[in-house]
Coordinates of C-alpha atoms in Angstrom, one line a residue:
X176 CA -56.6 7.4 83.7
X177 CA -58.0 7.0 80.2
X178 CA -61.8 6.7 80.5
X179 CA -63.0 3.2 79.5
X180 CA -59.6 2.6 77.8
X181 CA -60.8 4.3 74.6
X182 CA -58.7 6.3 72.2
X183 CA -58.2 10.0 73.2
X184 CA -57.2 13.1 71.2
X185 CA -55.3 15.1 73.8
X186 CA -54.1 14.7 77.4
X187 CA -56.8 16.8 78.9
X188 CA -59.2 14.0 78.3
X189 CA -57.4 11.9 80.9
X190 CA -58.0 11.9 84.6
X191 CA -54.8 12.8 86.6
X192 CA -54.2 10.1 89.3
X193 CA -50.6 10.7 90.2
X194 CA -47.8 13.0 89.0
X195 CA -44.3 12.2 90.3
X196 CA -41.2 13.6 88.6
X197 CA -39.3 10.4 89.6
X198 CA -41.5 8.4 87.2
X199 CA -41.9 8.5 83.4
X200 CA -45.3 9.6 82.3
X201 CA -44.9 7.6 79.1
X202 CA -44.9 4.3 80.9
X203 CA -48.6 3.3 81.4
X204 CA -49.3 1.3 84.5
X205 CA -52.4 -0.8 85.4
X206 CA -54.5 0.9 88.1
X207 CA -55.7 -2.3 89.7
X208 CA -54.3 -4.3 92.6
X209 CA -51.2 -6.5 91.8
X210 CA -53.1 -9.5 93.0
X211 CA -55.9 -9.0 90.4
X212 CA -53.3 -9.5 87.7
X213 CA -50.8 -12.0 89.1
X214 CA -52.8 -13.7 91.9
X215 CA -50.3 -12.7 94.7
X216 CA -50.3 -9.6 96.9
X217 CA -47.0 -8.3 95.6
X218 CA -43.9 -9.5 93.8
X219 CA -41.1 -11.3 95.8
X220 CA -38.8 -8.8 97.5
X221 CA -35.3 -9.6 96.3
X222 CA -32.5 -8.6 98.6
X223 CA -30.2 -5.9 97.1
X224 CA -26.7 -7.0 96.1
X225 CA -24.7 -6.7 99.3
X226 CA -21.3 -5.9 97.7
X227 CA -19.8 -7.0 101.0
X228 CA -16.8 -8.8 99.6
X229 CA -18.0 -12.3 100.4
X230 CA -18.6 -13.5 96.8
X231 CA -15.0 -13.5 95.6
X232 CA -11.6 -12.4 96.8
X233 CA -11.3 -10.4 93.6
X234 CA -14.2 -8.3 94.6
X235 CA -13.5 -6.7 98.0
X236 CA -16.4 -4.9 99.8
X237 CA -17.5 -1.7 98.2
X238 CA -15.9 -2.5 94.9
X239 CA -16.9 -0.6 91.7
X240 CA -16.1 -3.7 89.6
X241 CA -17.7 -7.1 88.7
X242 CA -16.7 -10.5 87.3
X243 CA -17.9 -11.9 84.0
X244 CA -17.1 -15.2 82.5
X245 CA -18.6 -18.4 81.0
X246 CA -18.0 -22.1 81.0
X247 CA -17.6 -22.7 77.3
X248 CA -17.3 -21.0 73.9
X249 CA -17.8 -24.4 72.2
X250 CA -21.3 -24.7 73.7
X251 CA -22.9 -22.1 71.5
X252 CA -26.0 -21.5 69.5
X253 CA -24.8 -18.4 67.6
X254 CA -25.6 -19.9 64.2
X255 CA -28.6 -18.2 62.7
X256 CA -31.7 -20.5 62.6
X257 CA -29.3 -23.3 63.4
X258 CA -29.8 -26.6 65.3
X259 CA -27.7 -28.7 67.7
X260 CA -27.0 -32.2 66.4
X261 CA -27.7 -35.1 68.7
X262 CA -24.9 -35.6 71.1
X263 CA -23.3 -32.2 70.2
X264 CA -23.1 -28.8 71.8
X265 CA -22.6 -26.5 68.9
X266 CA -25.4 -25.3 66.6
X267 CA -24.9 -25.5 62.9
X268 CA -26.7 -25.2 59.6
X269 CA -30.1 -26.9 59.8
X270 CA -30.6 -27.3 56.1
X271 CA -33.3 -24.6 55.9
X272 CA -31.7 -22.2 53.4
X273 CA -34.1 -20.3 51.2
X274 CA -33.0 -21.9 48.0
X275 CA -32.0 -25.2 49.4
X276 CA -28.4 -24.9 48.4
X277 CA -25.9 -26.5 50.9
X278 CA -23.5 -23.7 50.0
X279 CA -25.8 -21.0 51.5
X280 CA -25.7 -22.8 54.8
X281 CA -28.2 -20.4 56.2
X282 CA -25.5 -17.7 56.6
X283 CA -26.4 -14.3 55.3
X284 CA -29.1 -15.1 52.7
X285 CA -31.4 -12.2 52.0
X286 CA -35.0 -13.1 53.0
X287 CA -37.5 -10.3 52.3
X288 CA -34.7 -7.8 52.6
X289 CA -33.8 -9.1 56.0
X290 CA -31.0 -11.6 56.7
X291 CA -31.2 -13.8 59.7
X292 CA -27.5 -13.3 60.2
X293 CA -26.4 -10.1 61.9
X294 CA -29.9 -8.5 61.5
X295 CA -32.6 -10.6 62.9
X296 CA -30.8 -13.4 64.8
X297 CA -27.3 -14.8 65.0
X298 CA -24.0 -13.1 64.2
X299 CA -21.7 -15.5 62.5
X300 CA -18.8 -14.0 60.4
X301 CA -18.6 -16.7 57.7
X302 CA -17.8 -20.3 58.2
X303 CA -15.5 -21.6 60.8
X304 CA -15.0 -24.6 63.1
X305 CA -14.7 -24.7 66.9
X306 CA -11.0 -25.2 66.5
X307 CA -10.7 -21.7 65.1
X308 CA -12.0 -20.2 68.5
X309 CA -9.0 -18.6 70.2
X310 CA -10.1 -15.7 72.3
X311 CA -12.9 -13.4 73.4
X312 CA -12.9 -9.7 73.1
X313 CA -14.9 -7.5 75.6
X314 CA -16.0 -4.2 74.2
X315 CA -17.1 -1.2 76.2
X316 CA -20.2 0.4 74.6
X317 CA -20.8 4.1 75.1
X318 CA -24.0 6.1 74.6
X319 CA -24.2 8.7 71.9
X320 CA -25.3 12.0 73.4
X321 CA -27.0 14.3 70.8
X322 CA -25.0 17.5 70.5
X323 CA -25.3 20.4 68.1
X324 CA -24.4 20.2 65.2
X325 CA -24.9 16.5 65.4
X326 CA -22.9 13.3 65.9
X327 CA -19.2 14.1 65.5
X328 CA -18.1 10.6 64.7
X329 CA -19.1 7.7 62.5
X330 CA -18.9 3.9 62.7
X331 CA -21.4 1.5 61.3
X332 CA -23.1 0.6 64.7
X333 CA -23.3 4.4 65.4
X334 CA -22.0 3.9 68.9
X335 CA -18.6 4.1 70.4
X336 CA -16.9 0.8 70.9
X337 CA -13.7 0.5 72.9
X338 CA -11.7 -2.6 73.7
X339 CA -11.5 -3.5 77.3
X340 CA -9.4 -6.6 76.6
X341 CA -8.8 -9.6 74.3
X342 CA -8.7 -12.8 76.4
X343 CA -7.3 -16.1 75.0
X344 CA -9.4 -19.0 76.2
X345 CA -7.2 -22.0 75.4
X346 CA -5.3 -23.6 78.2
X347 CA -2.4 -26.0 78.0
X348 CA -0.7 -28.5 80.3
X349 CA 2.3 -29.1 78.1
X350 CA 0.8 -30.0 74.7
X351 CA -2.5 -31.2 76.3
X352 CA -5.6 -29.0 76.6
X353 CA -7.8 -29.7 79.6
X354 CA -11.3 -31.0 78.8
X355 CA -14.5 -29.4 79.9
X356 CA -17.6 -31.4 81.2
X357 CA -19.0 -31.6 77.7
X358 CA -15.8 -33.4 76.4
X359 CA -14.6 -30.3 74.5
X360 CA -11.3 -28.4 75.1
X361 CA -11.8 -26.1 78.0
X362 CA -12.6 -22.5 76.8
X363 CA -13.9 -21.1 80.0
X364 CA -12.7 -17.6 81.2
X365 CA -13.2 -15.1 84.0
X366 CA -12.5 -11.4 83.8
X367 CA -12.8 -8.4 86.1
X368 CA -14.4 -5.4 84.5
X369 CA -15.9 -2.0 85.5
X370 CA -19.4 -2.1 86.8
X371 CA -22.3 0.0 85.5
X372 CA -21.1 0.3 82.0
X373 CA -22.5 -1.3 78.9
X374 CA -20.3 -4.0 77.2
X375 CA -20.6 -6.9 74.8
X376 CA -18.6 -9.9 73.5
X377 CA -16.8 -10.8 70.2
X378 CA -15.4 -14.3 69.8
X379 CA -12.0 -14.2 67.9
X380 CA -9.7 -16.4 65.9
X381 CA -5.9 -16.3 66.2
X382 CA -5.6 -13.3 64.0
X383 CA -8.0 -11.4 66.2
X384 CA -10.8 -11.5 63.7
X385 CA -14.5 -11.8 64.8
X386 CA -16.0 -15.2 64.5
X387 CA -19.3 -14.3 66.1
X388 CA -20.6 -11.4 68.1
X389 CA -23.2 -10.7 70.7
X390 CA -25.4 -7.9 69.5
X391 CA -26.9 -6.8 72.8
X392 CA -25.8 -4.6 75.7
X393 CA -24.7 -6.3 79.0
X394 CA -24.0 -4.8 82.4
X395 CA -22.7 -5.8 85.8
X396 CA -23.6 -4.1 89.1
X397 CA -20.8 -3.4 91.6
X398 CA -19.8 -6.6 93.3
X399 CA -21.8 -8.8 90.9
X400 CA -20.6 -12.1 89.3
X401 CA -22.1 -13.3 86.1
X402 CA -20.6 -16.6 84.9
X403 CA -23.7 -18.8 84.8
X404 CA -24.8 -18.5 81.2
X405 CA -23.6 -22.0 80.6
X406 CA -22.2 -21.3 77.1
X407 CA -22.7 -18.8 74.3
X408 CA -26.4 -18.2 73.6
X409 CA -27.0 -21.9 74.3
X410 CA -30.6 -21.6 75.2
X411 CA -31.8 -25.1 74.2
X412 CA -29.3 -27.0 76.2
X413 CA -28.6 -27.7 79.8
X414 CA -26.0 -25.2 80.9
X415 CA -22.5 -26.3 81.6
X416 CA -21.6 -25.5 85.2
X417 CA -18.9 -22.9 85.5
X418 CA -17.9 -24.5 88.7
X419 CA -16.7 -27.6 86.8
X420 CA -14.3 -25.7 84.5
X421 CA -10.7 -24.5 84.7
X422 CA -11.7 -20.8 85.1
X423 CA -13.3 -21.7 88.4
X424 CA -10.2 -23.2 89.9
X425 CA -8.4 -21.3 92.6
X426 CA -5.2 -21.3 90.6
X427 CA -6.9 -19.7 87.6
X428 CA -5.4 -16.3 87.0
X429 CA -8.3 -14.0 86.1
X430 CA -7.9 -11.3 83.5
X431 CA -8.1 -7.9 85.4
X432 CA -9.3 -5.5 82.7
X433 CA -9.6 -2.8 85.3
X434 CA -5.8 -2.6 85.6
X435 CA -4.5 -3.4 82.0
X436 CA -5.8 -4.2 78.5
X437 CA -4.6 -7.6 77.1
X438 CA -4.3 -7.7 73.3
X439 CA -3.6 -10.6 71.0
X440 CA -0.3 -10.4 69.2
X441 CA 2.4 -12.6 67.5
X442 CA 4.6 -14.9 69.5
X443 CA 7.6 -12.7 68.9
X444 CA 5.9 -9.9 70.8
X445 CA 4.4 -12.0 73.6
X446 CA 4.7 -10.5 77.1
X447 CA 2.8 -13.3 78.9
X448 CA 5.3 -16.2 78.7
X449 CA 2.5 -18.6 78.2
X450 CA 1.2 -20.9 75.4
X451 CA -2.1 -19.9 74.0
X452 CA -2.6 -22.1 70.9
X453 CA -1.8 -25.6 69.7
X454 CA 1.2 -24.6 67.6
X455 CA 2.4 -21.9 70.1
X456 CA 2.2 -19.2 67.4
X457 CA 0.4 -16.4 69.2
X458 CA 1.1 -14.2 72.2
X459 CA -0.4 -11.6 74.4
X460 CA 0.7 -8.1 75.1
X461 CA -0.6 -5.5 77.5
X462 CA -1.5 -1.8 77.3
X463 CA -2.2 0.3 80.3
X464 CA -5.5 1.8 79.1
X465 CA -8.6 0.9 77.2
X466 CA -7.8 0.4 73.5
X467 CA -9.2 2.8 70.8
X468 CA -8.8 2.1 67.1
X469 CA -9.7 5.1 64.9
X470 CA -9.1 6.2 61.3
X471 CA -7.0 9.3 61.6
X472 CA -4.9 8.1 64.5
X473 CA -4.4 4.5 63.7
X474 CA -5.4 3.6 60.2
X475 CA -4.4 6.5 58.0
X476 CA -0.7 6.4 59.1
X477 CA -0.6 2.7 58.0
X478 CA -2.2 3.5 54.6
X479 CA 0.2 6.4 54.1
X480 CA 3.2 4.3 54.9
X481 CA 2.4 1.2 53.0
X482 CA -0.5 1.8 50.5
X483 CA -0.6 5.3 49.2
X484 CA 2.4 5.0 47.0
X485 CA 0.3 2.9 44.6
X486 CA -3.2 4.0 45.7
X487 CA -2.7 7.7 44.9
X488 CA -4.7 10.3 43.1
X489 CA -1.5 11.3 41.2
X490 CA -2.1 9.8 37.7
X491 CA 1.6 9.7 37.1
X492 CA 2.3 7.6 40.2
X493 CA -0.9 5.5 40.3
X494 CA -0.5 1.8 39.3
X495 CA -3.5 1.0 41.5
X496 CA -5.1 4.4 42.3
X497 CA -7.7 3.9 39.6
X498 CA -9.3 1.3 41.8
X499 CA -9.0 2.9 45.2
X500 CA -7.5 6.3 46.0
X501 CA -6.2 6.5 49.6
X502 CA -4.7 10.0 49.7
X503 CA -7.7 12.0 48.6
X504 CA -8.6 14.4 51.4
X505 CA -11.4 16.3 49.7
X506 CA -14.7 16.2 51.6
X507 CA -17.4 13.8 50.4
X508 CA -20.6 14.0 52.5
X509 CA -18.6 15.3 55.4
X510 CA -15.9 12.5 55.2
X511 CA -12.4 12.5 53.7
X512 CA -12.8 11.0 50.2
X513 CA -10.3 8.3 51.0
X514 CA -12.3 7.1 54.0
X515 CA -15.6 7.4 52.1
X516 CA -14.5 5.3 49.2
X517 CA -13.0 2.7 51.4
X518 CA -15.8 2.4 53.9
X519 CA -19.0 3.9 52.5
X520 CA -19.1 4.2 48.8
X521 CA -21.1 1.4 47.3
X522 CA -20.7 3.0 43.8
X523 CA -16.9 3.0 43.8
X524 CA -15.5 1.1 40.8
X525 CA -15.3 -1.9 40.7
X526 CA -18.6 -2.2 42.4
X527 CA -19.2 -4.9 45.0
X528 CA -22.4 -6.5 43.7
X529 CA -22.4 -8.3 47.0
X530 CA -25.9 -9.3 48.3
X531 CA -25.1 -12.5 50.3
X532 CA -26.9 -11.2 53.3
X533 CA -24.2 -8.7 54.2
X534 CA -24.7 -5.0 54.6
X535 CA -21.9 -4.0 52.2
X536 CA -21.6 -0.3 52.1
X537 CA -18.5 -0.6 50.0
X538 CA -16.6 -3.1 48.0
X539 CA -13.9 -3.4 50.6
X540 CA -15.7 -3.5 54.0
X541 CA -18.3 -5.7 55.6
X542 CA -19.0 -3.9 58.8
X543 CA -18.0 -5.8 62.0
X544 CA -16.8 -8.7 59.9
X545 CA -13.1 -8.5 59.0
X546 CA -13.2 -12.1 57.9
X547 CA -15.7 -11.2 55.2
X548 CA -14.0 -7.9 54.1
X549 CA -11.9 -7.7 51.0
X550 CA -9.6 -5.2 52.7
X551 CA -8.6 -7.9 55.2
X552 CA -8.3 -10.5 52.5
X553 CA -5.8 -8.3 50.6
X554 CA -3.6 -7.6 53.6
X555 CA -3.4 -11.2 54.5
X556 CA -3.2 -12.5 51.0
X557 CA -6.0 -15.0 51.1
X558 CA -9.7 -15.4 51.5
X559 CA -10.7 -15.6 55.1
X560 CA -14.4 -16.2 55.5
X561 CA -14.4 -20.0 55.1
X562 CA -15.9 -20.0 51.7
X563 CA -14.2 -20.2 48.3
X564 CA -14.6 -18.0 45.2
X565 CA -16.5 -20.8 43.5
X566 CA -19.1 -21.2 46.2
X567 CA -21.2 -18.2 45.1
X568 CA -21.8 -16.4 41.8
X569 CA -19.6 -13.3 41.2
X570 CA -19.3 -10.8 38.4
X571 CA -16.6 -11.5 35.8
X572 CA -16.8 -7.8 35.0
X573 CA -16.6 -5.9 38.2
X574 CA -19.9 -4.1 38.9
X575 CA -21.8 -5.8 36.1
X576 CA -24.6 -8.1 37.4
X577 CA -25.1 -9.5 33.9
X578 CA -21.6 -11.1 34.0
X579 CA -22.2 -13.6 36.8
X580 CA -20.2 -16.8 36.8
X581 CA -19.3 -19.7 39.1
X582 CA -16.1 -21.6 38.7
X583 CA -15.5 -19.7 35.4
X584 CA -18.9 -20.8 34.0
X585 CA -21.6 -18.1 33.2
X586 CA -24.8 -18.2 35.2
X587 CA -27.9 -16.2 34.6
X588 CA -28.7 -13.1 36.8
X589 CA -31.8 -14.7 38.3
X590 CA -33.1 -13.4 41.7
X591 CA -31.6 -16.5 43.3
X592 CA -28.2 -15.9 41.9
X593 CA -28.3 -12.2 42.5
X594 CA -29.2 -12.9 46.1
X595 CA -26.1 -15.1 46.5
X596 CA -23.5 -13.0 44.8
X597 CA -20.3 -12.1 46.6
X598 CA -16.9 -10.6 46.0
X599 CA -14.0 -12.9 45.0
X600 CA -10.4 -12.8 46.2
X601 CA -8.1 -12.3 43.3
X602 CA -4.6 -10.9 42.8
X603 CA -1.8 -10.9 45.4
X604 CA -1.2 -9.8 48.9
X605 CA -1.1 -6.0 49.6
X606 CA 1.2 -4.3 49.5
X607 CA 2.6 -6.3 46.6
X608 CA 6.0 -8.0 47.3
X609 CA 7.6 -6.1 44.4
X610 CA 6.6 -2.8 46.0
X611 CA 8.2 -3.8 49.2
X612 CA 11.4 -4.8 47.6
X613 CA 11.4 -1.7 45.4
X614 CA 11.1 -3.7 42.1
X615 CA 7.8 -2.1 41.2
X616 CA 7.6 0.8 38.8
X617 CA 5.0 3.4 38.5
X618 CA 3.4 4.7 35.2
X619 CA 6.1 7.3 35.1
X620 CA 8.9 4.7 35.3
X621 CA 10.0 5.6 38.8
X622 CA 10.6 3.0 41.4
X623 CA 7.9 2.4 44.0
X624 CA 9.1 1.1 47.4
X625 CA 6.9 0.9 50.5
X626 CA 7.3 -0.6 54.0
X627 CA 5.7 -4.0 54.5
X628 CA 2.7 -4.4 56.9
X629 CA 3.7 -5.7 60.2
X630 CA 1.6 -8.2 62.2
X631 CA 0.5 -5.4 64.4
X632 CA -0.5 -3.3 61.4
X633 CA -2.7 -6.1 60.1
X634 CA -4.2 -6.6 63.6
X635 CA -4.9 -2.9 63.9
X636 CA -6.8 -2.8 60.6
X637 CA -8.7 -6.0 61.6
X638 CA -9.7 -4.4 64.9
X639 CA -10.8 -1.3 63.1
X640 CA -13.1 -3.2 60.8
X641 CA -14.5 -5.2 63.7
X642 CA -15.3 -2.0 65.6
X643 CA -17.3 -0.7 62.6
X644 CA -14.5 1.5 61.0
X645 CA -14.6 4.4 63.5
X646 CA -13.6 7.9 62.3
X647 CA -13.4 10.9 64.5
X648 CA -15.0 13.8 62.7
X649 CA -13.8 16.2 65.4
X650 CA -10.2 15.3 64.9
X651 CA -7.7 18.1 64.8
X652 CA -4.3 17.2 63.2
X653 CA -2.7 20.1 65.1
X654 CA -3.9 18.6 68.4
X655 CA -4.0 14.9 67.8
X656 CA -4.3 14.2 71.6
X657 CA -7.4 16.4 71.9
X658 CA -10.6 14.3 72.5
X659 CA -13.1 16.9 71.2
X660 CA -16.7 15.8 70.8
X661 CA -16.1 13.0 68.3
X662 CA -15.0 9.3 68.7
X663 CA -12.6 10.0 71.5
X664 CA -15.1 11.8 73.7
X665 CA -15.8 10.2 77.1
X666 CA -19.6 10.0 77.1
X667 CA -19.9 7.7 80.2
X668 CA -20.4 8.8 83.7
X669 CA -18.0 7.3 86.3
X670 CA -19.0 4.2 88.2
X671 CA -20.1 5.2 91.7
X672 CA -21.5 3.0 94.4
X673 CA -22.3 3.6 98.1
X674 CA -22.2 0.4 100.1
X675 CA -22.5 1.8 103.6
X676 CA -24.8 3.2 104.9
X677 CA -27.5 1.2 103.2
X678 CA -30.7 2.8 102.1
X679 CA -33.4 2.6 104.9
X680 CA -32.6 1.2 108.3
X681 CA -29.1 0.8 109.7
X682 CA -28.3 -0.4 113.2
X683 CA -25.3 1.8 113.4
X684 CA -23.3 4.2 111.3
X685 CA -19.6 3.6 112.0
X686 CA -18.2 4.2 108.5
X687 CA -19.0 5.4 105.0
X688 CA -17.9 3.0 102.2
X689 CA -17.7 4.3 98.6
X690 CA -16.5 2.6 95.4
X691 CA -15.7 4.7 92.3
X692 CA -13.9 4.2 89.0
X693 CA -13.8 5.6 85.5
X694 CA -12.5 3.2 82.9
X695 CA -11.6 5.7 80.2
X696 CA -10.5 9.2 81.1
X697 CA -10.1 8.5 84.8
X698 CA -11.4 10.1 87.9
X699 CA -10.9 13.7 88.8
X700 CA -10.4 13.2 92.5
X701 CA -10.4 16.9 93.2
X702 CA -14.1 16.9 92.5
X703 CA -14.9 14.1 95.0
X704 CA -17.7 15.3 97.4
X705 CA -19.5 13.6 100.2
X706 CA -22.1 15.9 101.9
X707 CA -24.1 14.9 104.9
X708 CA -27.1 16.8 106.3
X709 CA -26.0 15.8 109.8
X710 CA -22.8 16.2 111.7
X711 CA -20.1 13.6 111.3
X712 CA -17.5 13.6 114.0
X713 CA -16.2 17.2 114.1
X714 CA -17.5 18.1 110.6
X715 CA -20.7 20.1 110.6
X716 CA -23.6 19.2 108.4
X717 CA -23.3 20.5 104.8
X718 CA -19.5 20.4 104.7
X719 CA -17.5 18.2 102.4
X720 CA -16.3 14.9 104.0
X721 CA -14.3 13.7 101.1
X722 CA -10.8 14.9 102.4
X723 CA -11.3 12.6 105.4
X724 CA -11.6 9.4 103.2
X725 CA -8.8 6.9 102.9
X726 CA -8.3 4.5 99.9
X727 CA -9.1 1.0 101.3
X728 CA -8.6 -1.1 98.2
X729 CA -8.6 -0.6 94.4
X730 CA -11.4 1.8 93.6
X731 CA -12.7 1.8 97.2
X732 CA -12.6 4.7 99.7
X733 CA -13.6 4.6 103.4
X734 CA -14.3 7.0 106.2
X735 CA -14.3 5.5 109.6
X736 CA -16.2 7.5 112.2
X737 CA -14.4 8.1 115.5
X738 CA -17.8 8.4 117.1
X739 CA -20.3 6.0 115.6
X740 CA -23.8 7.2 115.2
X741 CA -26.4 5.0 116.9
X742 CA -29.5 7.1 116.6
X743 CA -30.4 9.2 113.6
X744 CA -34.1 9.6 112.8
X745 CA -33.4 10.7 109.2
X746 CA -30.2 11.2 107.3
X747 CA -29.2 12.2 103.8
X748 CA -25.9 11.7 102.0
X749 CA -25.0 13.2 98.7
X750 CA -22.0 11.7 97.0
X751 CA -20.6 12.9 93.7
X752 CA -17.5 12.5 91.5
X753 CA -16.5 13.7 88.0
X754 CA -14.2 12.1 85.5
X755 CA -11.5 14.1 83.6
X756 CA -14.0 14.6 80.8
X757 CA -16.4 16.4 83.2
X758 CA -19.1 13.7 83.4
X759 CA -20.6 13.6 86.9
X760 CA -22.0 10.6 88.8
X761 CA -24.2 11.3 91.9
X762 CA -25.8 9.2 94.6
X763 CA -28.4 10.6 97.0
X764 CA -28.8 8.1 99.9
X765 CA -31.7 8.5 102.4
X766 CA -31.4 6.3 105.5
X767 CA -31.9 6.3 109.3
X768 CA -30.1 4.7 112.2
X769 CA -31.9 2.9 115.0
X770 CA -30.5 0.4 117.5
X771 CA -33.2 -2.0 116.5
X772 CA -32.2 -1.8 112.9
X773 CA -35.8 -1.1 111.9

């Protein structure tokens, strides 16, 4: 207790009221009755989530999974400082740009060094229409444990992001799309995901590029269903009922991201046999595990195969290497020079001079926004962010802010114009067609021939940008499968839940029901332990009960007692499991058994 609530100089000036290792001393609490503050004796006692299998057939009792979905991706207020027009459901530009230019559209304009978009509010990757919405990506988000000698990976968000799945949201009856209650094409979805891990959403177009992104952590408890948000960040509108959408119908096939990882692909590689877009151009393929996209394992091989022949440090073989060298492995601030110049070097020539609200650490990358990144523009051969080169000032001489122009006409480098500069798309698709056909010659006169980028190559690069350009700084080329302590490290504990017995009173103990799962490296079942401080059937107290459990359903294990316990004044169960990385999850459950259930 701080005397009179006045500032103090050291803890000894406080009066110790309670010291409990289960509570955090840094969280101050009011030492007055609850009623004095809130007018009622105590807060309402909410019943715990039963996880009894009654909410959905997809969530049997004891499950370590949950269901997440929404009623609409059209009903959204993701636009920064946007407004919803009368009769509409989608927020758009409200006309409140700093300089009043309709071209700014409120997206990414620097305001006192802070852009509303991607920094303070909203996360829109350029301009797009609702017709561009194709899918939603669910990302697992992992913590970053501080280890000596420091973080052994880098990406722009500075946290590991792994793809749990990419879910197309369009539905078709022949050529017709069902309509949702708001009169829009139905874009509802429902997915099964691991519980007790952090995750977030990215809305995608047909190429798998981020249109908008949720910038907060989300989580489901075991057996929980969250499909009642009513849209995407649509806080000013009446929610659209999930129950009135296609994803709530009994015949809707949920996306089970606990068993497989769906990924957007071209129609030629489709494994689903379904139509996902109006022109039937896209498909869906499946991988058996969570999807990682990392520089050394996924991006560097593509660059070496299709880009390095021109973007090389060899001056005799470098028709493009003067702009971007992609085979330089010397260390720059702890990164390979090729990665550093592509992802982090704002001073690489030609400089970006890009201030349109984007954090642009290099000329080629806008973190988490492949649609706004020059690298993506070049591999697709077109500008992708919904703007044109003539919408914003850009330097005629790369890196020179005094050479700004719009539509070929010079404009002065005023604060307004400098705040609105961006990078233009010029030249041709990469790799150049003549390099693919072998018709391109290097400075030494020798033929340059490279492999073209496949659709999967481009999608891999796009995913990499939208995950923040991950690089594993603990990568060992001699052991590429080694996880180490970098990007590939599993830094999450397994999901573990104990449904029966419940904490506190139980009328009878006839079984023990446990759910467990590890979405990344998987469970190490040899480490499964269940220790009771009381005898269970013929097993004495203190012995491991785990070998007696049987798998009841996916991720659920059960021990049925041959002799149910009807009276136990006090019991304690300690349950633990490790994943293959060695992370351990534990539950200590204190309970008692009484015929009265009290």
